[in-house]
Amino acid sequence: QVHLVESGGGSVQAGGSLRLSCVASGYTVSSNYLGWFRQAPGKKREAVAGICTTNDTTVYAGSVKGRFTISQDNAKNTVYLQMNSLKPEDTAMYYCAADPFLGDGRRWFARYWGQGTQVTVSP
């Protein structure tokens, strides 16, 4: 059985930092593509950052580039999202996804999704 478990969310003031973790069970993070997504109430899920775990190639949404960093720890089978200089518009539920892809209607799908961790940024 495959499980992705996110943690590290919480409440922080604008300008603060948080580090999210995604721990995989029954799935080897280092041999797959992992992504972080977020969804605010009433909005569609959007891509935040991704990493090709075989070569550490990363990609970021323009809204978070320069502020967020995605990384991996093979020994812990974990992917992280370091979030700095947080803004109120970063407030959302953050999800970890294994092998995400953009499908019909520009909706995001994935082989596996985590349950999410809430991030709230106050002004």
PDB file of C-alpha atoms in Angstrom, residues 2-108:
ATOM      1  CA  VAL A   2       1.241   3.470  -0.924  1.00  0.00           C
ATOM      2  CA  HIS A   3       0.800   6.419   1.387  1.00  0.00           C
ATOM      3  CA  LEU A   4       1.986  10.006   1.124  1.00  0.00           C
ATOM      4  CA  VAL A   5       1.774  11.907   4.396  1.00  0.00           C
ATOM      5  CA  GLU A   6       2.252  15.665   4.544  1.00  0.00           C
ATOM      6  CA  SER A   7       3.179  17.617   7.643  1.00  0.00           C
ATOM      7  CA  GLY A   8       4.613  20.976   8.642  1.00  0.00           C
ATOM      8  CA  GLY A   9       1.659  23.209   7.894  1.00  0.00           C
ATOM      9  CA  GLY A  10       0.415  25.828  10.309  1.00  0.00           C
ATOM     10  CA  SER A  11      -0.285  29.499  10.816  1.00  0.00           C
ATOM     11  CA  VAL A  12       2.337  32.168  10.254  1.00  0.00           C
ATOM     12  CA  GLN A  13       2.455  35.909   9.697  1.00  0.00           C
ATOM     13  CA  ALA A  14       3.370  37.397   6.347  1.00  0.00           C
ATOM     14  CA  GLY A  15       7.099  37.270   5.797  1.00  0.00           C
ATOM     15  CA  GLY A  16       7.502  34.128   7.868  1.00  0.00           C
ATOM     16  CA  SER A  17       8.636  30.656   6.862  1.00  0.00           C
ATOM     17  CA  LEU A  18       7.415  27.077   6.998  1.00  0.00           C
ATOM     18  CA  ARG A  19       8.844  23.770   5.837  1.00  0.00           C
ATOM     19  CA  LEU A  20       6.475  21.113   4.586  1.00  0.00           C
ATOM     20  CA  SER A  21       7.390  17.430   4.522  1.00  0.00           C
ATOM     21  CA  CYS A  22       6.000  14.596   2.438  1.00  0.00           C
ATOM     22  CA  VAL A  23       6.919  11.142   3.710  1.00  0.00           C
ATOM     23  CA  ALA A  24       6.273   8.241   1.365  1.00  0.00           C
ATOM     24  CA  SER A  25       5.480   4.677   2.408  1.00  0.00           C
ATOM     25  CA  GLY A  26       5.397   1.816  -0.067  1.00  0.00           C
ATOM     26  CA  TYR A  27       6.809   4.148  -2.720  1.00  0.00           C
ATOM     27  CA  THR A  28      10.384   5.124  -3.543  1.00  0.00           C
ATOM     28  CA  VAL A  29      10.582   8.888  -3.755  1.00  0.00           C
ATOM     29  CA  SER A  30      14.081   8.940  -5.228  1.00  0.00           C
ATOM     30  CA  SER A  31      13.017   7.117  -8.403  1.00  0.00           C
ATOM     31  CA  ASN A  32       9.955   9.191  -9.282  1.00  0.00           C
ATOM     32  CA  TYR A  33       8.668  12.699  -9.893  1.00  0.00           C
ATOM     33  CA  LEU A  34       7.180  14.470  -6.878  1.00  0.00           C
ATOM     34  CA  GLY A  35       5.184  17.674  -6.850  1.00  0.00           C
ATOM     35  CA  TRP A  36       3.612  20.087  -4.412  1.00  0.00           C
ATOM     36  CA  PHE A  37       0.180  21.519  -5.159  1.00  0.00           C
ATOM     37  CA  ARG A  38      -2.157  23.822  -3.303  1.00  0.00           C
ATOM     38  CA  GLN A  39      -5.849  24.572  -3.257  1.00  0.00           C
ATOM     39  CA  ALA A  40      -7.631  27.481  -1.631  1.00  0.00           C
ATOM     40  CA  PRO A  41     -11.382  27.400  -0.869  1.00  0.00           C
ATOM     41  CA  GLY A  42     -13.411  27.948  -4.023  1.00  0.00           C
ATOM     42  CA  LYS A  43     -10.385  27.645  -6.281  1.00  0.00           C
ATOM     43  CA  LYS A  44      -8.921  24.871  -8.391  1.00  0.00           C
ATOM     44  CA  ARG A  45      -5.805  22.990  -7.461  1.00  0.00           C
ATOM     45  CA  GLU A  46      -2.642  24.625  -8.776  1.00  0.00           C
ATOM     46  CA  ALA A  47       0.909  23.425  -9.178  1.00  0.00           C
ATOM     47  CA  VAL A  48       3.482  24.968  -6.860  1.00  0.00           C
ATOM     48  CA  ALA A  49       6.745  23.083  -7.327  1.00  0.00           C
ATOM     49  CA  GLY A  50       8.065  19.816  -8.669  1.00  0.00           C
ATOM     50  CA  ILE A  51      11.212  17.736  -8.556  1.00  0.00           C
ATOM     51  CA  CYS A  52      12.519  14.940 -10.723  1.00  0.00           C
ATOM     52  CA  THR A  53      13.979  12.870  -7.932  1.00  0.00           C
ATOM     53  CA  THR A  54      16.383  10.942 -10.148  1.00  0.00           C
ATOM     54  CA  ASN A  55      18.430  14.034 -11.028  1.00  0.00           C
ATOM     55  CA  ASP A  56      17.158  16.804  -8.685  1.00  0.00           C
ATOM     56  CA  THR A  57      15.780  18.882 -11.548  1.00  0.00           C
ATOM     57  CA  THR A  58      13.219  21.321 -10.145  1.00  0.00           C
ATOM     58  CA  VAL A  59      10.464  23.551 -11.472  1.00  0.00           C
ATOM     59  CA  TYR A  60       8.427  26.278  -9.767  1.00  0.00           C
ATOM     60  CA  ALA A  61       5.324  28.303 -10.365  1.00  0.00           C
ATOM     61  CA  GLY A  62       6.095  31.923 -11.150  1.00  0.00           C
ATOM     62  CA  SER A  63       4.237  33.070  -8.048  1.00  0.00           C
ATOM     63  CA  VAL A  64       6.611  31.200  -5.713  1.00  0.00           C
ATOM     64  CA  LYS A  65       9.897  31.248  -7.621  1.00  0.00           C
ATOM     65  CA  GLY A  66      12.655  32.672  -5.472  1.00  0.00           C
ATOM     66  CA  ARG A  67      10.661  32.107  -2.278  1.00  0.00           C
ATOM     67  CA  PHE A  68      10.004  28.347  -2.224  1.00  0.00           C
ATOM     68  CA  THR A  69      12.501  25.501  -2.551  1.00  0.00           C
ATOM     69  CA  ILE A  70      11.704  21.847  -3.168  1.00  0.00           C
ATOM     70  CA  SER A  71      14.214  19.181  -2.166  1.00  0.00           C
ATOM     71  CA  GLN A  72      14.503  15.503  -1.335  1.00  0.00           C
ATOM     72  CA  ASP A  73      16.124  13.272   1.263  1.00  0.00           C
ATOM     73  CA  ASN A  74      16.573   9.781  -0.134  1.00  0.00           C
ATOM     74  CA  ALA A  75      17.526   8.251   3.214  1.00  0.00           C
ATOM     75  CA  LYS A  76      14.228   9.385   4.733  1.00  0.00           C
ATOM     76  CA  ASN A  77      12.188   8.799   1.561  1.00  0.00           C
ATOM     77  CA  THR A  78      10.930  12.348   1.982  1.00  0.00           C
ATOM     78  CA  VAL A  79      10.353  15.429  -0.157  1.00  0.00           C
ATOM     79  CA  TYR A  80      10.349  18.901   1.371  1.00  0.00           C
ATOM     80  CA  LEU A  81       8.989  22.299   0.462  1.00  0.00           C
ATOM     81  CA  GLN A  82      10.790  25.165   2.171  1.00  0.00           C
ATOM     82  CA  MET A  83       8.576  28.245   2.036  1.00  0.00           C
ATOM     83  CA  ASN A  84      10.096  31.638   2.805  1.00  0.00           C
ATOM     84  CA  SER A  85       8.735  35.174   2.604  1.00  0.00           C
ATOM     85  CA  LEU A  86       5.202  33.847   2.850  1.00  0.00           C
ATOM     86  CA  LYS A  87       2.324  35.993   1.657  1.00  0.00           C
ATOM     87  CA  PRO A  88      -1.393  35.879   2.531  1.00  0.00           C
ATOM     88  CA  GLU A  89      -2.109  34.637  -0.991  1.00  0.00           C
ATOM     89  CA  ASP A  90      -0.077  31.517  -0.187  1.00  0.00           C
ATOM     90  CA  THR A  91      -2.853  30.435   2.168  1.00  0.00           C
ATOM     91  CA  ALA A  92      -4.171  27.065   0.992  1.00  0.00           C
ATOM     92  CA  MET A  93      -4.233  23.347   1.600  1.00  0.00           C
ATOM     93  CA  TYR A  94      -0.952  21.946   0.322  1.00  0.00           C
ATOM     94  CA  TYR A  95      -0.792  18.485  -1.216  1.00  0.00           C
ATOM     95  CA  CYS A  96       2.059  16.186  -2.111  1.00  0.00           C
ATOM     96  CA  ALA A  97       1.660  14.197  -5.322  1.00  0.00           C
ATOM     97  CA  ALA A  98       3.581  11.373  -6.955  1.00  0.00           C
ATOM     98  CA  ASP A  99       3.946  11.437 -10.741  1.00  0.00           C
ATOM     99  CA  PRO A 100       1.507  14.302 -11.403  1.00  0.00           C
ATOM    100  CA  PHE A 101       0.299  15.095 -14.889  1.00  0.00           C
ATOM    101  CA  LEU A 102      -1.930  17.679 -16.522  1.00  0.00           C
ATOM    102  CA  GLY A 103      -5.039  16.097 -17.982  1.00  0.00           C
ATOM    103  CA  ASP A 104      -8.201  17.156 -19.779  1.00  0.00           C
ATOM    104  CA  GLY A 105      -9.466  20.619 -18.948  1.00  0.00           C
ATOM    105  CA  ARG A 106      -6.031  21.442 -17.533  1.00  0.00           C
ATOM    106  CA  ARG A 107      -6.880  19.523 -14.385  1.00  0.00           C
ATOM    107  CA  TRP A 108      -4.114  17.975 -12.352  1.00  0.00           C
TER     108      TRP A 108
END
